[in-house]
PDB file of N, CA and C in Angstrom:
ATOM      1  N   GLY A   1       0.718  -1.200  -0.313  1.00  0.00           N
ATOM      2  CA  GLY A   1       0.183   0.021   0.301  1.00  0.00           C
ATOM      3  C   GLY A   1       1.431   0.718   0.687  1.00  0.00           C
ATOM      4  N   ARG A   2       0.091   2.475   0.058  1.00  0.00           N
ATOM      5  CA  ARG A   2       1.162   3.419   0.302  1.00  0.00           C
ATOM      6  C   ARG A   2       1.778   4.033   1.469  1.00  0.00           C
ATOM      7  N   GLU A   3       1.765   3.239   3.027  1.00  0.00           N
ATOM      8  CA  GLU A   3       2.311   3.481   4.005  1.00  0.00           C
ATOM      9  C   GLU A   3       3.797   2.846   3.559  1.00  0.00           C
ATOM     10  N   CYS A   4       3.887   2.086   2.192  1.00  0.00           N
ATOM     11  CA  CYS A   4       5.461   2.059   2.444  1.00  0.00           C
ATOM     12  C   CYS A   4       5.685   2.697   0.862  1.00  0.00           C
ATOM     13  N   MET A   5       5.155   3.543   0.859  1.00  0.00           N
ATOM     14  CA  MET A   5       6.090   4.469  -0.082  1.00  0.00           C
ATOM     15  C   MET A   5       7.365   5.186  -0.252  1.00  0.00           C
ATOM     16  N   GLY A   6       7.310   5.835   1.331  1.00  0.00           N
ATOM     17  CA  GLY A   6       8.080   6.546   2.355  1.00  0.00           C
ATOM     18  C   GLY A   6       9.510   5.740   1.798  1.00  0.00           C
ATOM     19  N   GLU A   7       9.037   4.488   1.270  1.00  0.00           N
ATOM     20  CA  GLU A   7      10.523   3.302   1.543  1.00  0.00           C
ATOM     21  C   GLU A   7      11.340   3.530   0.321  1.00  0.00           C
ATOM     22  N   PHE A   8      10.573   4.346  -0.815  1.00  0.00           N
ATOM     23  CA  PHE A   8      10.508   3.920  -2.340  1.00  0.00           C
ATOM     24  C   PHE A   8      11.643   5.594  -2.463  1.00  0.00           C
ATOM     25  N   LEU A   9      11.440   6.038  -3.988  1.00  0.00           N
ATOM     26  CA  LEU A   9      12.900   7.218  -4.123  1.00  0.00           C
ATOM     27  C   LEU A   9      12.321   7.691  -5.933  1.00  0.00           C
ATOM     28  N   THR A  10      11.747   9.050  -6.284  1.00  0.00           N
ATOM     29  CA  THR A  10      11.809   8.499  -7.677  1.00  0.00           C
ATOM     30  C   THR A  10      13.136   8.856  -8.010  1.00  0.00           C
ATOM     31  N   SER A  11      13.441   8.421  -9.628  1.00  0.00           N
ATOM     32  CA  SER A  11      14.221   8.789 -10.084  1.00  0.00           C
ATOM     33  C   SER A  11      14.983  10.268 -10.077  1.00  0.00           C
ATOM     34  N   ASP A  12      14.234  11.889 -10.004  1.00  0.00           N
ATOM     35  CA  ASP A  12      14.678  12.582 -10.132  1.00  0.00           C
ATOM     36  C   ASP A  12      14.613  12.651  -8.537  1.00  0.00           C
ATOM     37  N   GLU A  13      14.618  12.051  -7.781  1.00  0.00           N
ATOM     38  CA  GLU A  13      14.712  12.114  -6.065  1.00  0.00           C
ATOM     39  C   GLU A  13      15.955  11.386  -5.695  1.00  0.00           C
ATOM     40  N   VAL A  14      15.771  10.406  -6.574  1.00  0.00           N
ATOM     41  CA  VAL A  14      17.768  10.258  -6.266  1.00  0.00           C
ATOM     42  C   VAL A  14      18.871  10.863  -7.268  1.00  0.00           C
ATOM     43  N   MET A  15      18.602  11.904  -8.422  1.00  0.00           N
ATOM     44  CA  MET A  15      19.215  12.267  -8.889  1.00  0.00           C
ATOM     45  C   MET A  15      19.422  13.415  -7.690  1.00  0.00           C
ATOM     46  N   GLY A  16      19.270  13.740  -6.732  1.00  0.00           N
ATOM     47  CA  GLY A  16      18.994  15.372  -6.262  1.00  0.00           C
ATOM     48  C   GLY A  16      19.105  14.601  -4.770  1.00  0.00           C
ATOM     49  N   GLU A  17      19.268  13.803  -4.158  1.00  0.00           N
ATOM     50  CA  GLU A  17      19.730  13.322  -3.363  1.00  0.00           C
ATOM     51  C   GLU A  17      21.248  12.566  -3.023  1.00  0.00           C
ATOM     52  N   LEU A  18      21.510  11.973  -4.870  1.00  0.00           N
ATOM     53  CA  LEU A  18      22.916  12.161  -5.293  1.00  0.00           C
ATOM     54  C   LEU A  18      23.668  12.767  -5.851  1.00  0.00           C
ATOM     55  N   ARG A  19      22.685  13.410  -6.342  1.00  0.00           N
ATOM     56  CA  ARG A  19      23.424  15.117  -6.778  1.00  0.00           C
ATOM     57  C   ARG A  19      24.186  14.651  -8.248  1.00  0.00           C
ATOM     58  N   ILE A  20      23.651  13.728  -8.746  1.00  0.00           N
ATOM     59  CA  ILE A  20      23.569  13.086 -10.667  1.00  0.00           C
ATOM     60  C   ILE A  20      22.952  13.406 -11.091  1.00  0.00           C
ATOM     61  N   SER A  21      24.366  13.353 -12.860  1.00  0.00           N
ATOM     62  CA  SER A  21      22.418  13.855 -13.165  1.00  0.00           C
ATOM     63  C   SER A  21      22.031  12.069 -13.812  1.00  0.00           C
ATOM     64  N   ARG A  22      21.360  12.453 -14.593  1.00  0.00           N
ATOM     65  CA  ARG A  22      20.294  10.964 -15.852  1.00  0.00           C
ATOM     66  C   ARG A  22      21.200  10.287 -16.424  1.00  0.00           C
ATOM     67  N   ARG A  23      22.679  10.688 -16.958  1.00  0.00           N
ATOM     68  CA  ARG A  23      23.286   9.643 -17.277  1.00  0.00           C
ATOM     69  C   ARG A  23      24.374   8.708 -16.754  1.00  0.00           C
ATOM     70  N   THR A  24      24.348   9.586 -15.377  1.00  0.00           N
ATOM     71  CA  THR A  24      25.395   8.832 -13.731  1.00  0.00           C
ATOM     72  C   THR A  24      24.722   7.945 -14.007  1.00  0.00           C
ATOM     73  N   LEU A  25      22.768   8.349 -13.571  1.00  0.00           N
ATOM     74  CA  LEU A  25      22.104   7.650 -12.958  1.00  0.00           C
ATOM     75  C   LEU A  25      21.580   5.894 -13.960  1.00  0.00           C
ATOM     76  N   ASP A  26      21.856   6.073 -14.883  1.00  0.00           N
ATOM     77  CA  ASP A  26      22.167   5.356 -16.685  1.00  0.00           C
ATOM     78  C   ASP A  26      22.693   4.150 -16.232  1.00  0.00           C
ATOM     79  N   ARG A  27      24.006   4.868 -16.364  1.00  0.00           N
ATOM     80  CA  ARG A  27      25.356   3.773 -15.746  1.00  0.00           C
ATOM     81  C   ARG A  27      25.792   3.747 -14.694  1.00  0.00           C
ATOM     82  N   LEU A  28      24.641   3.334 -13.127  1.00  0.00           N
ATOM     83  CA  LEU A  28      24.522   3.389 -12.242  1.00  0.00           C
ATOM     84  C   LEU A  28      23.425   1.549 -11.986  1.00  0.00           C
ATOM     85  N   LEU A  29      22.986   2.077 -12.798  1.00  0.00           N
ATOM     86  CA  LEU A  29      21.785   0.885 -13.122  1.00  0.00           C
ATOM     87  C   LEU A  29      22.274   0.341 -14.113  1.00  0.00           C
ATOM     88  N   ALA A  30      23.137   0.710 -14.986  1.00  0.00           N
ATOM     89  CA  ALA A  30      23.333  -0.327 -16.326  1.00  0.00           C
ATOM     90  C   ALA A  30      25.447  -1.127 -15.464  1.00  0.00           C
ATOM     91  N   SER A  31      25.489  -1.038 -15.019  1.00  0.00           N
ATOM     92  CA  SER A  31      26.324  -1.803 -13.289  1.00  0.00           C
ATOM     93  C   SER A  31      26.088  -2.306 -12.795  1.00  0.00           C
ATOM     94  N   GLY A  32      24.588  -2.216 -12.333  1.00  0.00           N
ATOM     95  CA  GLY A  32      24.305  -2.727 -11.150  1.00  0.00           C
ATOM     96  C   GLY A  32      24.730  -2.504  -9.960  1.00  0.00           C
ATOM     97  N   GLN A  33      25.312  -1.179 -10.364  1.00  0.00           N
ATOM     98  CA  GLN A  33      25.639  -0.682  -8.909  1.00  0.00           C
ATOM     99  C   GLN A  33      24.271   0.218  -8.023  1.00  0.00           C
ATOM    100  N   LEU A  34      23.215   0.251  -8.510  1.00  0.00           N
ATOM    101  CA  LEU A  34      22.471   0.674  -7.790  1.00  0.00           C
ATOM    102  C   LEU A  34      21.332  -0.775  -8.891  1.00  0.00           C
ATOM    103  N   THR A  35      19.728  -0.570  -7.980  1.00  0.00           N
ATOM    104  CA  THR A  35      18.332  -1.414  -8.820  1.00  0.00           C
ATOM    105  C   THR A  35      18.264  -0.782  -8.549  1.00  0.00           C
ATOM    106  N   ALA A  36      16.858  -1.285  -9.808  1.00  0.00           N
ATOM    107  CA  ALA A  36      15.685  -0.128  -8.928  1.00  0.00           C
ATOM    108  C   ALA A  36      14.056  -1.262  -9.845  1.00  0.00           C
ATOM    109  N   GLN A  37      12.788  -0.812  -9.287  1.00  0.00           N
ATOM    110  CA  GLN A  37      11.625  -1.251 -10.072  1.00  0.00           C
ATOM    111  C   GLN A  37      10.945  -1.421 -10.437  1.00  0.00           C
ATOM    112  N   ARG A  38      10.027  -1.447 -11.234  1.00  0.00           N
ATOM    113  CA  ARG A  38       9.129  -0.843 -12.677  1.00  0.00           C
ATOM    114  C   ARG A  38       8.064  -1.187 -11.571  1.00  0.00           C
ATOM    115  N   ILE A  39       7.362   0.034 -11.699  1.00  0.00           N
ATOM    116  CA  ILE A  39       5.477   0.331 -10.814  1.00  0.00           C
ATOM    117  C   ILE A  39       4.708   1.064 -11.804  1.00  0.00           C
ATOM    118  N   GLY A  40       4.147   0.006 -12.387  1.00  0.00           N
ATOM    119  CA  GLY A  40       2.109   1.024 -13.164  1.00  0.00           C
ATOM    120  C   GLY A  40       2.754   0.833 -14.523  1.00  0.00           C
ATOM    121  N   GLU A  41       1.958   0.710 -15.167  1.00  0.00           N
ATOM    122  CA  GLU A  41       1.585   0.143 -16.087  1.00  0.00           C
ATOM    123  C   GLU A  41       2.638   0.548 -17.026  1.00  0.00           C
ATOM    124  N   HIS A  42       3.045   2.251 -16.826  1.00  0.00           N
ATOM    125  CA  HIS A  42       4.325   3.033 -17.337  1.00  0.00           C
ATOM    126  C   HIS A  42       5.681   2.705 -17.543  1.00  0.00           C
ATOM    127  N   GLY A  43       5.568   1.643 -16.565  1.00  0.00           N
ATOM    128  CA  GLY A  43       6.996   1.620 -16.017  1.00  0.00           C
ATOM    129  C   GLY A  43       8.334   2.581 -15.501  1.00  0.00           C
ATOM    130  N   SER A  44       7.055   2.868 -14.522  1.00  0.00           N
ATOM    131  CA  SER A  44       7.549   4.256 -13.542  1.00  0.00           C
ATOM    132  C   SER A  44       9.171   2.786 -12.379  1.00  0.00           C
ATOM    133  N   LEU A  45      10.609   3.787 -12.990  1.00  0.00           N
ATOM    134  CA  LEU A  45      11.460   3.670 -12.030  1.00  0.00           C
ATOM    135  C   LEU A  45      11.690   3.762 -10.958  1.00  0.00           C
ATOM    136  N   ARG A  46      11.843   3.048  -9.379  1.00  0.00           N
ATOM    137  CA  ARG A  46      11.109   3.577  -8.026  1.00  0.00           C
ATOM    138  C   ARG A  46      12.417   2.724  -7.804  1.00  0.00           C
ATOM    139  N   PHE A  47      13.367   3.410  -6.714  1.00  0.00           N
ATOM    140  CA  PHE A  47      14.878   2.565  -5.921  1.00  0.00           C
ATOM    141  C   PHE A  47      13.961   2.708  -4.155  1.00  0.00           C
ATOM    142  N   LYS A  48      14.684   1.931  -3.706  1.00  0.00           N
ATOM    143  CA  LYS A  48      15.109   1.156  -2.400  1.00  0.00           C
ATOM    144  C   LYS A  48      15.926   2.628  -1.786  1.00  0.00           C
ATOM    145  N   ARG A  49      15.406   3.024  -0.600  1.00  0.00           N
ATOM    146  CA  ARG A  49      15.999   4.386   0.401  1.00  0.00           C
ATOM    147  C   ARG A  49      17.195   3.749   0.495  1.00  0.00           C
ATOM    148  N   GLY A  50      17.333   2.411   1.302  1.00  0.00           N
ATOM    149  CA  GLY A  50      18.624   2.187   1.165  1.00  0.00           C
ATOM    150  C   GLY A  50      19.523   1.230   0.061  1.00  0.00           C
ATOM    151  N   ASP A  51      19.463   0.886  -0.689  1.00  0.00           N
ATOM    152  CA  ASP A  51      20.035   1.163  -2.421  1.00  0.00           C
ATOM    153  C   ASP A  51      21.000   2.165  -2.468  1.00  0.00           C
ATOM    154  N   VAL A  52      20.043   3.366  -2.112  1.00  0.00           N
ATOM    155  CA  VAL A  52      20.681   4.976  -2.042  1.00  0.00           C
ATOM    156  C   VAL A  52      21.400   5.425  -1.940  1.00  0.00           C
ATOM    157  N   SER A  53      20.993   4.489  -0.402  1.00  0.00           N
ATOM    158  CA  SER A  53      22.126   5.373   0.947  1.00  0.00           C
ATOM    159  C   SER A  53      23.041   4.433   0.627  1.00  0.00           C
ATOM    160  N   ALA A  54      23.362   3.212   0.758  1.00  0.00           N
ATOM    161  CA  ALA A  54      24.485   2.907  -0.080  1.00  0.00           C
ATOM    162  C   ALA A  54      25.130   2.892  -1.050  1.00  0.00           C
ATOM    163  N   VAL A  55      24.569   3.754  -2.383  1.00  0.00           N
ATOM    164  CA  VAL A  55      25.319   4.395  -3.338  1.00  0.00           C
ATOM    165  C   VAL A  55      26.191   5.507  -2.589  1.00  0.00           C
ATOM    166  N   LEU A  56      25.360   5.761  -1.514  1.00  0.00           N
ATOM    167  CA  LEU A  56      25.726   7.475  -1.092  1.00  0.00           C
ATOM    168  C   LEU A  56      27.045   7.304  -0.173  1.00  0.00           C
ATOM    169  N   HIS A  57      27.027   6.072   0.740  1.00  0.00           N
ATOM    170  CA  HIS A  57      28.340   5.573   1.788  1.00  0.00           C
ATOM    171  C   HIS A  57      28.296   4.121   1.625  1.00  0.00           C
ATOM    172  N   PRO A  58      29.539   3.639   0.750  1.00  0.00           N
ATOM    173  CA  PRO A  58      29.398   2.377   0.442  1.00  0.00           C
ATOM    174  C   PRO A  58      30.486   2.157   1.224  1.00  0.00           C
ATOM    175  N   ARG A  59      31.217   2.795   2.161  1.00  0.00           N
ATOM    176  CA  ARG A  59      31.946   2.244   3.346  1.00  0.00           C
ATOM    177  C   ARG A  59      30.798   1.660   4.347  1.00  0.00           C
ATOM    178  N   THR A  60      29.735   2.330   4.575  1.00  0.00           N
ATOM    179  CA  THR A  60      29.404   1.603   5.410  1.00  0.00           C
ATOM    180  C   THR A  60      28.734   0.516   5.338  1.00  0.00           C
ATOM    181  N   THR A  61      28.669  -0.004   4.615  1.00  0.00           N
ATOM    182  CA  THR A  61      26.983  -1.404   3.645  1.00  0.00           C
ATOM    183  C   THR A  61      28.521  -3.116   4.294  1.00  0.00           C
ATOM    184  N   LEU A  62      27.174  -3.730   4.638  1.00  0.00           N
ATOM    185  CA  LEU A  62      27.628  -5.225   4.568  1.00  0.00           C
ATOM    186  C   LEU A  62      29.038  -5.471   3.794  1.00  0.00           C
ATOM    187  N   ALA A  63      28.042  -5.324   2.978  1.00  0.00           N
ATOM    188  CA  ALA A  63      28.864  -5.750   1.652  1.00  0.00           C
ATOM    189  C   ALA A  63      29.660  -5.439   1.370  1.00  0.00           C
ATOM    190  N   SER A  64      30.528  -4.176   0.822  1.00  0.00           N
ATOM    191  CA  SER A  64      31.785  -3.661   1.101  1.00  0.00           C
ATOM    192  C   SER A  64      32.780  -3.797   1.955  1.00  0.00           C
ATOM    193  N   ALA A  65      32.371  -4.194   2.744  1.00  0.00           N
ATOM    194  CA  ALA A  65      32.895  -4.446   3.683  1.00  0.00           C
ATOM    195  C   ALA A  65      33.764  -6.650   3.969  1.00  0.00           C
ATOM    196  N   MET A  66      32.492  -7.079   3.321  1.00  0.00           N
ATOM    197  CA  MET A  66      32.707  -8.304   3.124  1.00  0.00           C
ATOM    198  C   MET A  66      33.749  -8.213   1.798  1.00  0.00           C
ATOM    199  N   ALA A  67      34.037  -7.147   0.834  1.00  0.00           N
ATOM    200  CA  ALA A  67      34.486  -7.721  -0.880  1.00  0.00           C
ATOM    201  C   ALA A  67      35.608  -7.009   0.006  1.00  0.00           C
ATOM    202  N   ARG A  68      35.859  -6.269   0.582  1.00  0.00           N
ATOM    203  CA  ARG A  68      37.342  -6.011   1.356  1.00  0.00           C
ATOM    204  C   ARG A  68      38.109  -7.108   2.344  1.00  0.00           C
ATOM    205  N   GLY A  69      37.000  -8.183   2.164  1.00  0.00           N
ATOM    206  CA  GLY A  69      37.970  -8.823   3.858  1.00  0.00           C
ATOM    207  C   GLY A  69      37.734  -8.405   4.886  1.00  0.00           C
ATOM    208  N   SER A  70      37.435  -7.054   5.518  1.00  0.00           N
ATOM    209  CA  SER A  70      37.785  -6.947   6.850  1.00  0.00           C
ATOM    210  C   SER A  70      36.589  -7.239   7.683  1.00  0.00           C
ATOM    211  N   SER A  71      35.868  -8.450   7.313  1.00  0.00           N
ATOM    212  CA  SER A  71      34.302  -8.792   7.916  1.00  0.00           C
ATOM    213  C   SER A  71      35.482 -10.278   8.325  1.00  0.00           C
ATOM    214  N   MET A  72      36.539 -10.923   8.197  1.00  0.00           N
ATOM    215  CA  MET A  72      37.226 -11.966   8.334  1.00  0.00           C
ATOM    216  C   MET A  72      38.144 -11.680   8.707  1.00  0.00           C
ATOM    217  N   PRO A  73      38.713 -11.164   9.903  1.00  0.00           N
ATOM    218  CA  PRO A  73      39.623 -11.286  10.733  1.00  0.00           C
ATOM    219  C   PRO A  73      40.889 -12.446  10.535  1.00  0.00           C
ATOM    220  N   GLY A  74      40.402 -13.924  10.501  1.00  0.00           N
ATOM    221  CA  GLY A  74      41.349 -14.768  10.080  1.00  0.00           C
ATOM    222  C   GLY A  74      41.853 -14.665   9.329  1.00  0.00           C
ATOM    223  N   ARG A  75      40.773 -14.406   8.222  1.00  0.00           N
ATOM    224  CA  ARG A  75      41.659 -14.448   6.927  1.00  0.00           C
ATOM    225  C   ARG A  75      43.578 -14.331   6.339  1.00  0.00           C
ATOM    226  N   GLY A  76      43.875 -15.588   6.053  1.00  0.00           N
ATOM    227  CA  GLY A  76      45.398 -15.618   5.808  1.00  0.00           C
ATOM    228  C   GLY A  76      45.906 -15.764   6.728  1.00  0.00           C
ATOM    229  N   LEU A  77      45.650 -16.499   8.145  1.00  0.00           N
ATOM    230  CA  LEU A  77      46.584 -16.938   9.006  1.00  0.00           C
ATOM    231  C   LEU A  77      47.194 -18.327   8.496  1.00  0.00           C
ATOM    232  N   LEU A  78      46.121 -18.845   8.394  1.00  0.00           N
ATOM    233  CA  LEU A  78      46.347 -20.633   7.569  1.00  0.00           C
ATOM    234  C   LEU A  78      46.865 -20.505   6.729  1.00  0.00           C
ATOM    235  N   LYS A  79      48.431 -20.802   6.815  1.00  0.00           N
ATOM    236  CA  LYS A  79      49.809 -21.076   5.216  1.00  0.00           C
ATOM    237  C   LYS A  79      49.631 -22.311   5.828  1.00  0.00           C
ATOM    238  N   HIS A  80      49.780 -22.963   4.346  1.00  0.00           N
ATOM    239  CA  HIS A  80      50.473 -23.924   3.687  1.00  0.00           C
ATOM    240  C   HIS A  80      51.129 -24.598   3.602  1.00  0.00           C
ATOM    241  N   GLY A  81      52.027 -25.782   4.368  1.00  0.00           N
ATOM    242  CA  GLY A  81      53.936 -25.243   3.225  1.00  0.00           C
ATOM    243  C   GLY A  81      53.853 -26.666   2.938  1.00  0.00           C
TER     244      GLY A  81
END
């Protein structure tokens, strides 16, 4: 329902929040750095607020921490002889 719409942003809202152009938004979508859902019969894009925040603050996301290996403190301690 409409009570959940606060969790989603339009393309214009995303561009304003991230201070990016339509072209940059299209690049983020094409590269998979940002995902969107098509809503309604005309296919308006809606972006999850959390996904937009992850683009804005990538160092605070768990996925990027795991990609850097910082969430695995024991990694690299085992040596093969």
